[in-house]
Coordinates of C-alpha atoms in Angstrom, one line a residue:
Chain A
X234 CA 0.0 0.0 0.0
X235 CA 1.2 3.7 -0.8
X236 CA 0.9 5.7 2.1
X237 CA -0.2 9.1 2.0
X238 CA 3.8 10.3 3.3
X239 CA 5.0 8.5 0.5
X240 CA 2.7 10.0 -1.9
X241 CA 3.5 13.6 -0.8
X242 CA 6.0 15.6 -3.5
X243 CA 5.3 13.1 -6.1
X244 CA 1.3 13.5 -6.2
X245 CA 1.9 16.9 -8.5
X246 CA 4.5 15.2 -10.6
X247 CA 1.8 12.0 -11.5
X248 CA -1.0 15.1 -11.9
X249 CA 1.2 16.5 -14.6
X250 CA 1.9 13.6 -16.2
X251 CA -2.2 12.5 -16.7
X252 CA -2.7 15.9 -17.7
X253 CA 0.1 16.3 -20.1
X254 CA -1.4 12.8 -21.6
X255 CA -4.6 14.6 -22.8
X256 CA -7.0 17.7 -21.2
X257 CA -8.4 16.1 -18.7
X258 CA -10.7 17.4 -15.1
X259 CA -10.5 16.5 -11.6
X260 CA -12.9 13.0 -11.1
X261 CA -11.3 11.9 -14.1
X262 CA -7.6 12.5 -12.8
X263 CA -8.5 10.8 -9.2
X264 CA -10.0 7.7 -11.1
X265 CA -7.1 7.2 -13.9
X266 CA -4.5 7.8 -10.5
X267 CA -6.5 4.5 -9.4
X268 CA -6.5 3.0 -12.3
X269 CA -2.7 3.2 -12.3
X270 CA -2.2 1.8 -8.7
X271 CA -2.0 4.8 -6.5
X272 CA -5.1 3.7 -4.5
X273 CA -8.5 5.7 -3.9
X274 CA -7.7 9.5 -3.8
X275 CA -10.6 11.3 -3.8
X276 CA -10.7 14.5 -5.5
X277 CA -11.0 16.4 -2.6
X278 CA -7.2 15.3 -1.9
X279 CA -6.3 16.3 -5.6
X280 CA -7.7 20.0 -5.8
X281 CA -5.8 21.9 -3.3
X282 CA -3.0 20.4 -6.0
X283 CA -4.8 21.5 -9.1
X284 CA -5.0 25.1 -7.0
X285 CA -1.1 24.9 -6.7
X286 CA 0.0 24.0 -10.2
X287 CA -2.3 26.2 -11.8
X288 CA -1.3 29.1 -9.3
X289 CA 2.5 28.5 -10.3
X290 CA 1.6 28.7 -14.1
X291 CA 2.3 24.7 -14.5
X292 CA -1.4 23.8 -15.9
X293 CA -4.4 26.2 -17.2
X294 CA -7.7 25.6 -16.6
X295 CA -11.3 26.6 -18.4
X296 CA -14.8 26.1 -17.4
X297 CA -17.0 24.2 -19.8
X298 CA -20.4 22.5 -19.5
X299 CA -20.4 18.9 -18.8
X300 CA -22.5 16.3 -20.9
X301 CA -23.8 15.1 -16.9
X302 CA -25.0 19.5 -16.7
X303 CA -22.7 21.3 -13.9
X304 CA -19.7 23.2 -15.3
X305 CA -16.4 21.2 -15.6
X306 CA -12.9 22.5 -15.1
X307 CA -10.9 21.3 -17.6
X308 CA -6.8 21.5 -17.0
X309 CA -4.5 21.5 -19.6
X310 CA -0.5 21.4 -19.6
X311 CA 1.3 25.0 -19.8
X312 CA 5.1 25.0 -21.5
X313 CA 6.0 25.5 -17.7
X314 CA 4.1 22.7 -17.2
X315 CA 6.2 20.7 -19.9
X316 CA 9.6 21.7 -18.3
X317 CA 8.6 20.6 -15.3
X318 CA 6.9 17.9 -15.9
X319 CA 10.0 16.3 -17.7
X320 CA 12.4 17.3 -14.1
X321 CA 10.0 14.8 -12.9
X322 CA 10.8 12.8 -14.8
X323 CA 14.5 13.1 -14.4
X324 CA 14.2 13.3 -10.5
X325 CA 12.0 10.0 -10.0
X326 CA 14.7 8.0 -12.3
X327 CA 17.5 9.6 -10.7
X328 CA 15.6 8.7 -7.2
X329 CA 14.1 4.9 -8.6
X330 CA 18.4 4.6 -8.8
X331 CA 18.9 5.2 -6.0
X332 CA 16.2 3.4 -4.3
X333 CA 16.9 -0.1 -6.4
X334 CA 20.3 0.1 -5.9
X335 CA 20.0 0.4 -2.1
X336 CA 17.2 -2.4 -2.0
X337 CA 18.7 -4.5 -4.3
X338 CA 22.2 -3.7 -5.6
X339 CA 20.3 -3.1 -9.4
X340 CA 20.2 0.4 -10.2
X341 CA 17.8 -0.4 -13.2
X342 CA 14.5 2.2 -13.5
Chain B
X1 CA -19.5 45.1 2.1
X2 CA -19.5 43.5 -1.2
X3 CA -18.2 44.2 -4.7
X4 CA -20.0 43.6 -7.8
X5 CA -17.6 40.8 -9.1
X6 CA -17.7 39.5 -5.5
X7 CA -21.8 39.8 -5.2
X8 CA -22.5 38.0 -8.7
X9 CA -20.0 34.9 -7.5
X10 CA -22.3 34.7 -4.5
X11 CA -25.3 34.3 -6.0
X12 CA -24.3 32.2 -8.4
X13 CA -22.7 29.9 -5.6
X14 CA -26.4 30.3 -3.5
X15 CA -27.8 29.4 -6.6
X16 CA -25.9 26.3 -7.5
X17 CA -25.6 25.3 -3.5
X18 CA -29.8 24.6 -3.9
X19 CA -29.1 21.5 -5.8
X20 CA -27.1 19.8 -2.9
X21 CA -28.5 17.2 -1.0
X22 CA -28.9 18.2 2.6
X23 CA -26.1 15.4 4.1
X24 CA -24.0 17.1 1.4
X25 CA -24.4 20.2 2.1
X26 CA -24.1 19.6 6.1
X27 CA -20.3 19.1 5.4
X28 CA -19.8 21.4 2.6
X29 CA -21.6 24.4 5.1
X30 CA -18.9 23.3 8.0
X31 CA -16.5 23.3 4.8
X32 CA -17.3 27.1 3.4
X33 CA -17.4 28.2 6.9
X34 CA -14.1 27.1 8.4
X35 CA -12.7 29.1 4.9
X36 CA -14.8 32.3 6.5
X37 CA -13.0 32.0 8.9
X38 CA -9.4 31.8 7.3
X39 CA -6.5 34.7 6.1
X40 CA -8.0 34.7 2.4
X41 CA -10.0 36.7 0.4
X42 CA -13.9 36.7 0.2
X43 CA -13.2 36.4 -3.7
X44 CA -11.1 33.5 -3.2
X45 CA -13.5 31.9 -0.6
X46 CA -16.2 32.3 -3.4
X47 CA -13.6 31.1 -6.1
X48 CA -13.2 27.9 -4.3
X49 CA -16.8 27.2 -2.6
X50 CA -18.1 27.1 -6.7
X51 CA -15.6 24.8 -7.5
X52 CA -16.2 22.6 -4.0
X53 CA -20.1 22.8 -5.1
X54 CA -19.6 21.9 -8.9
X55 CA -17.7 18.4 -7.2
X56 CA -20.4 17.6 -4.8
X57 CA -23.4 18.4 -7.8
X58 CA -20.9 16.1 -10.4
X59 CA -20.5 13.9 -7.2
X60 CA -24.4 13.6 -6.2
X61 CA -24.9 13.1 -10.4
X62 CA -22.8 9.6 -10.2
X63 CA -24.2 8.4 -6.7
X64 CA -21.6 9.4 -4.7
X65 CA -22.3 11.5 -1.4
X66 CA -19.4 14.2 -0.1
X67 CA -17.2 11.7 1.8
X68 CA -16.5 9.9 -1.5
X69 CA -16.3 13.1 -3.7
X70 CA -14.1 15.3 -1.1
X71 CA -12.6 12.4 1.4
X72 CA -13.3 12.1 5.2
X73 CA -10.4 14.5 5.9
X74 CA -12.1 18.1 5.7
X75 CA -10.1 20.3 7.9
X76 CA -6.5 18.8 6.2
X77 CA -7.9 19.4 3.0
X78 CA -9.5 23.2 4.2
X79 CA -5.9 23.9 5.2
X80 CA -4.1 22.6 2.1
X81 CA -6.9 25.2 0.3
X82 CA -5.9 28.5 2.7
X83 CA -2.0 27.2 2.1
X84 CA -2.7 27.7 -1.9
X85 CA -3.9 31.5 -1.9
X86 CA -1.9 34.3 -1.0
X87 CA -3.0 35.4 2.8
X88 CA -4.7 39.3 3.2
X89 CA -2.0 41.8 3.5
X90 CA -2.0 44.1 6.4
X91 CA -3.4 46.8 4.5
X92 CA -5.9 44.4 3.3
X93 CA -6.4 43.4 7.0
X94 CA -6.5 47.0 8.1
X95 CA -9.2 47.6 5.6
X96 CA -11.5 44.9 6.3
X97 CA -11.4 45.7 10.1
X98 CA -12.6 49.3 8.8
X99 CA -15.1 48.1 7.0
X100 CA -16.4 45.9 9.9
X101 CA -16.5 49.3 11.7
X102 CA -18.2 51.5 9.5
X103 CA -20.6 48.7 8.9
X104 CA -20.9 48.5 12.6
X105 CA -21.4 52.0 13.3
X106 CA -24.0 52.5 10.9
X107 CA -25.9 49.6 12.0
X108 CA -25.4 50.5 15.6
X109 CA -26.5 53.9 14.8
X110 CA -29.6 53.1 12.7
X111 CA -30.8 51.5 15.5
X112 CA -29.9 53.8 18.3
X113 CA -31.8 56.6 16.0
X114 CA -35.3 54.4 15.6
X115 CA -35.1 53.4 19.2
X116 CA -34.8 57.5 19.9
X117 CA -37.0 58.6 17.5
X118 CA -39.9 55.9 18.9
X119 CA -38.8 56.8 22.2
X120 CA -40.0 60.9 21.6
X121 CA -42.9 59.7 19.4
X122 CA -44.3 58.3 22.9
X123 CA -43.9 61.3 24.7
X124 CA -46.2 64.2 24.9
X125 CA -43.0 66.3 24.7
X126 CA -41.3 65.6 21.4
X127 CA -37.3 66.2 21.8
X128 CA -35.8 65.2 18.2
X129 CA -32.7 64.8 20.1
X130 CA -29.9 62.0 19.1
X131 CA -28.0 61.7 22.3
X132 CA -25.1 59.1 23.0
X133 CA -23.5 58.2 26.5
X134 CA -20.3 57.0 27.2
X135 CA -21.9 53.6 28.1
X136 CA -23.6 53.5 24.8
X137 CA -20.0 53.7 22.7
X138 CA -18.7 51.2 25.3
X139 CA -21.7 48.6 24.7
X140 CA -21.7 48.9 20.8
X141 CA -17.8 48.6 20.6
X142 CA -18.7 45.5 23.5
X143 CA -21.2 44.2 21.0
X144 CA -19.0 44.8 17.4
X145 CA -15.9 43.0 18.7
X146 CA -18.3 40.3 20.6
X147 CA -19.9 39.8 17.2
X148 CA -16.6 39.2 15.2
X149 CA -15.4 37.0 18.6
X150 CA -17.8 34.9 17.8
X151 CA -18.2 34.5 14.1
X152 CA -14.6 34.0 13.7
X153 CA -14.5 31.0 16.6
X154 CA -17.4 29.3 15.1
X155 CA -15.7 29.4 11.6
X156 CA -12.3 28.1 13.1
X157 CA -13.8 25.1 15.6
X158 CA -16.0 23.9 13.0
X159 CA -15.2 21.1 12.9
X160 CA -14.7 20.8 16.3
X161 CA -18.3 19.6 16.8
X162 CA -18.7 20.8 20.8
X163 CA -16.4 22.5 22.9
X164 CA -17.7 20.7 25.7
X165 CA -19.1 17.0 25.5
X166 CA -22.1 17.5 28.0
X167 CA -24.6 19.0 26.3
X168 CA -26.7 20.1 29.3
X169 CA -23.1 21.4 30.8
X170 CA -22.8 23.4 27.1
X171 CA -25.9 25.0 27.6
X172 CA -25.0 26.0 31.2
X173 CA -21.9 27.6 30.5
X174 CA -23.1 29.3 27.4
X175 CA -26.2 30.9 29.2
X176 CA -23.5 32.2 32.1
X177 CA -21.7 33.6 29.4
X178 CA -24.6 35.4 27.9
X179 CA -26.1 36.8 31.3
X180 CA -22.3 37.7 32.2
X181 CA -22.1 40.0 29.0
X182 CA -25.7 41.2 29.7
X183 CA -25.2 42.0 33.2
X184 CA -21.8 43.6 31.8
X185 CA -23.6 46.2 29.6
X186 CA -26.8 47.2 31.8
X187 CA -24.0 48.2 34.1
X188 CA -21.9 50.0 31.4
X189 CA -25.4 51.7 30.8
X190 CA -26.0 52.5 34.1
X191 CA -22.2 53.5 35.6
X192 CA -21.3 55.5 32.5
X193 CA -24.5 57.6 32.0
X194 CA -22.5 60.8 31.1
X195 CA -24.0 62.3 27.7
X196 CA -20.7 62.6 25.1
X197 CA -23.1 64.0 21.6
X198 CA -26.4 65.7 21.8
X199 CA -27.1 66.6 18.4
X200 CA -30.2 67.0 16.5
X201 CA -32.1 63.8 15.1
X202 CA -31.9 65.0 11.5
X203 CA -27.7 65.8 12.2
X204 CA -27.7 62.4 13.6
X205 CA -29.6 60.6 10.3
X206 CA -27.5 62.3 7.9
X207 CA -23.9 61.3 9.5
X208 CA -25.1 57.8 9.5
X209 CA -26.7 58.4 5.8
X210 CA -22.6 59.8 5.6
X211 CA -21.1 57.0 7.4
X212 CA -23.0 54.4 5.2
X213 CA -21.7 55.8 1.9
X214 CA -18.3 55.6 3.5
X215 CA -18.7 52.2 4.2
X216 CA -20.4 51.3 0.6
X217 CA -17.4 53.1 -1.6
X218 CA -14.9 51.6 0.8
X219 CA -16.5 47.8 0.3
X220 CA -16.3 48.2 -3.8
X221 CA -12.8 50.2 -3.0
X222 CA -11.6 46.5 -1.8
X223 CA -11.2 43.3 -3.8

């Protein structure tokens, strides 16, 4: 099981990468996070992190209606967004290394 | 107190919030208020409480209630929502507490000047005269601050459900508390009778007519 400490600082980088895939919304990002293996995160737990990238520039988001009726915010992935989102990508293989090699001498990501 | 951007975002979020079931909306309330009571803008509150209600409506749409839509863990996720948006400066701060005052005064004063001018209808001898005592500042100021006391601890222990467990020992302590602050003011009333403005009723209508203006430019002044 992931635990929620684990989780913490690489939650945004897994949001990025679902966004960057295609535009995507928040019940959809919580249920493909699931589908992945990350466990039931409700999309209560994923806003505060939609508020944070978008506030630093990383995603953009517009309101459109929903085929269900209420309004939908739709994210999408800024050219900040990109450039970060590929230091994530450097980081976690620079830290999956790390990890391998100290669990199991194989430093194979 | 409001501006116009600020105004239409509530009452699009009042209208929205009528098509949330009432177990939803139990939590989401707590929710909203606990952000009342917070270092971030109205806007922003607003900004946030549309997008809280748009997940709960989407939420209640697929069958799920609020604890599956937001997660059981309100007050971590409130705080993770005040951590995103930049806090109120002090000159915001300053503002706001002025605004709370003006509003206050011309409340406070409305009423003082009906209470008056009901008070000389009754008598045979009509005196049009809007007098304040010292014990009448010190009660309103008593009541204003009171008023935001307890506002802002509601907001903040919302989701502390009861500061005491006992409800009957609740009740008790909060009546003792209410008598205290009424048994407080009749004396302010009555030790600090001395007259500080005797003005004329009209004088005293058009300086809160003043006062209100004051308060409405200053509320569209601030975003």
């Amino acid at each position: 099981m992931i635990t929620s400490q684990m989780l913490k600082g690489m939650l945004e980088g897994c949001i990025l990468q679902i966004i960057g895939q295609q535009e995507t919304y928040g019940y959809e990002i919580s249920q493909k996070l699931h589908s992945y293996g990350f466990g039931e995160i409700s999309e209560g737990t994923i806003y505060p992190l939609l508020l944070r990238l978008e506030k630093n520039g990383l995603i953009s988001a517009t309101y459109r209606q929903s085929n269900s009726g209420p309004k939908r915010k739709y994210f999408n992935l800024s050219g900040n967004g990109n450039k970060e989102l590929k230091m994530f990508h450097e980081n976690w293989k620079e830290l999956c290394k790390a990890i391998n090699t100290l669990m199991e001498g194989d430093n194979q990501c | 107190m409001l501006n116009n951007s600020l105004r239409l975002k509530m009452k699009q979020n009042n209208k929205r919030e009528k098509e949330i079931l009432k177990d939803n909306n139990e939590i989401l309330t707590d929710m909203i208020l606990y952000l009342r009571g917070s270092d971030i803008s109205e806007y922003n509150q607003e900004l946030t409480r549309a997008d809280l209600i748009e997940m709960v409506i989407e939420g209640q749409e697929r069958g799920d209630d609020i604890r599956q839509v937001i997660g059981s863990n309100y007050k971590e996720i409130c705080d993770e929502i005040i951590n995103m948006f930049t806090k109120k400066t002090c000159r915001e701060k300053l503002l706001e507490i002025l605004d709370i005052a003006l509003s206050g005064i011309w409340i406070m004063g409305t009423i003082h000047i009906l209470k008056l001018a009901l008070f000389s209808l009754s008598l045979d001898k009509k005196e049009w005269i809007f007098s304040l005592s010292v014990g009448d500042i010190i009660s309103a100021i008593i009541i204003i601050v009171l008023a935001n006391i307890i506002v802002n601890s509601m907001c903040q222990n919302v989701f502390r459900k009861t500061f005491i467990k006992n409800k009957i020992l609740s009740f008790v302590v909060t009546w003792i508390i209410m008598m205290a602050i009424f048994v407080a003011m009749i004396g302010v009333s009555y030790f600090f009778d001395s007259i500080l403005i005797s003005i004329p009723l009209y004088i005293a209508v058009a300086i809160t007519f003043i006062i209100f203006g004051l308060e409405r430019g200053l509320s569209n002044y601030r975003k």
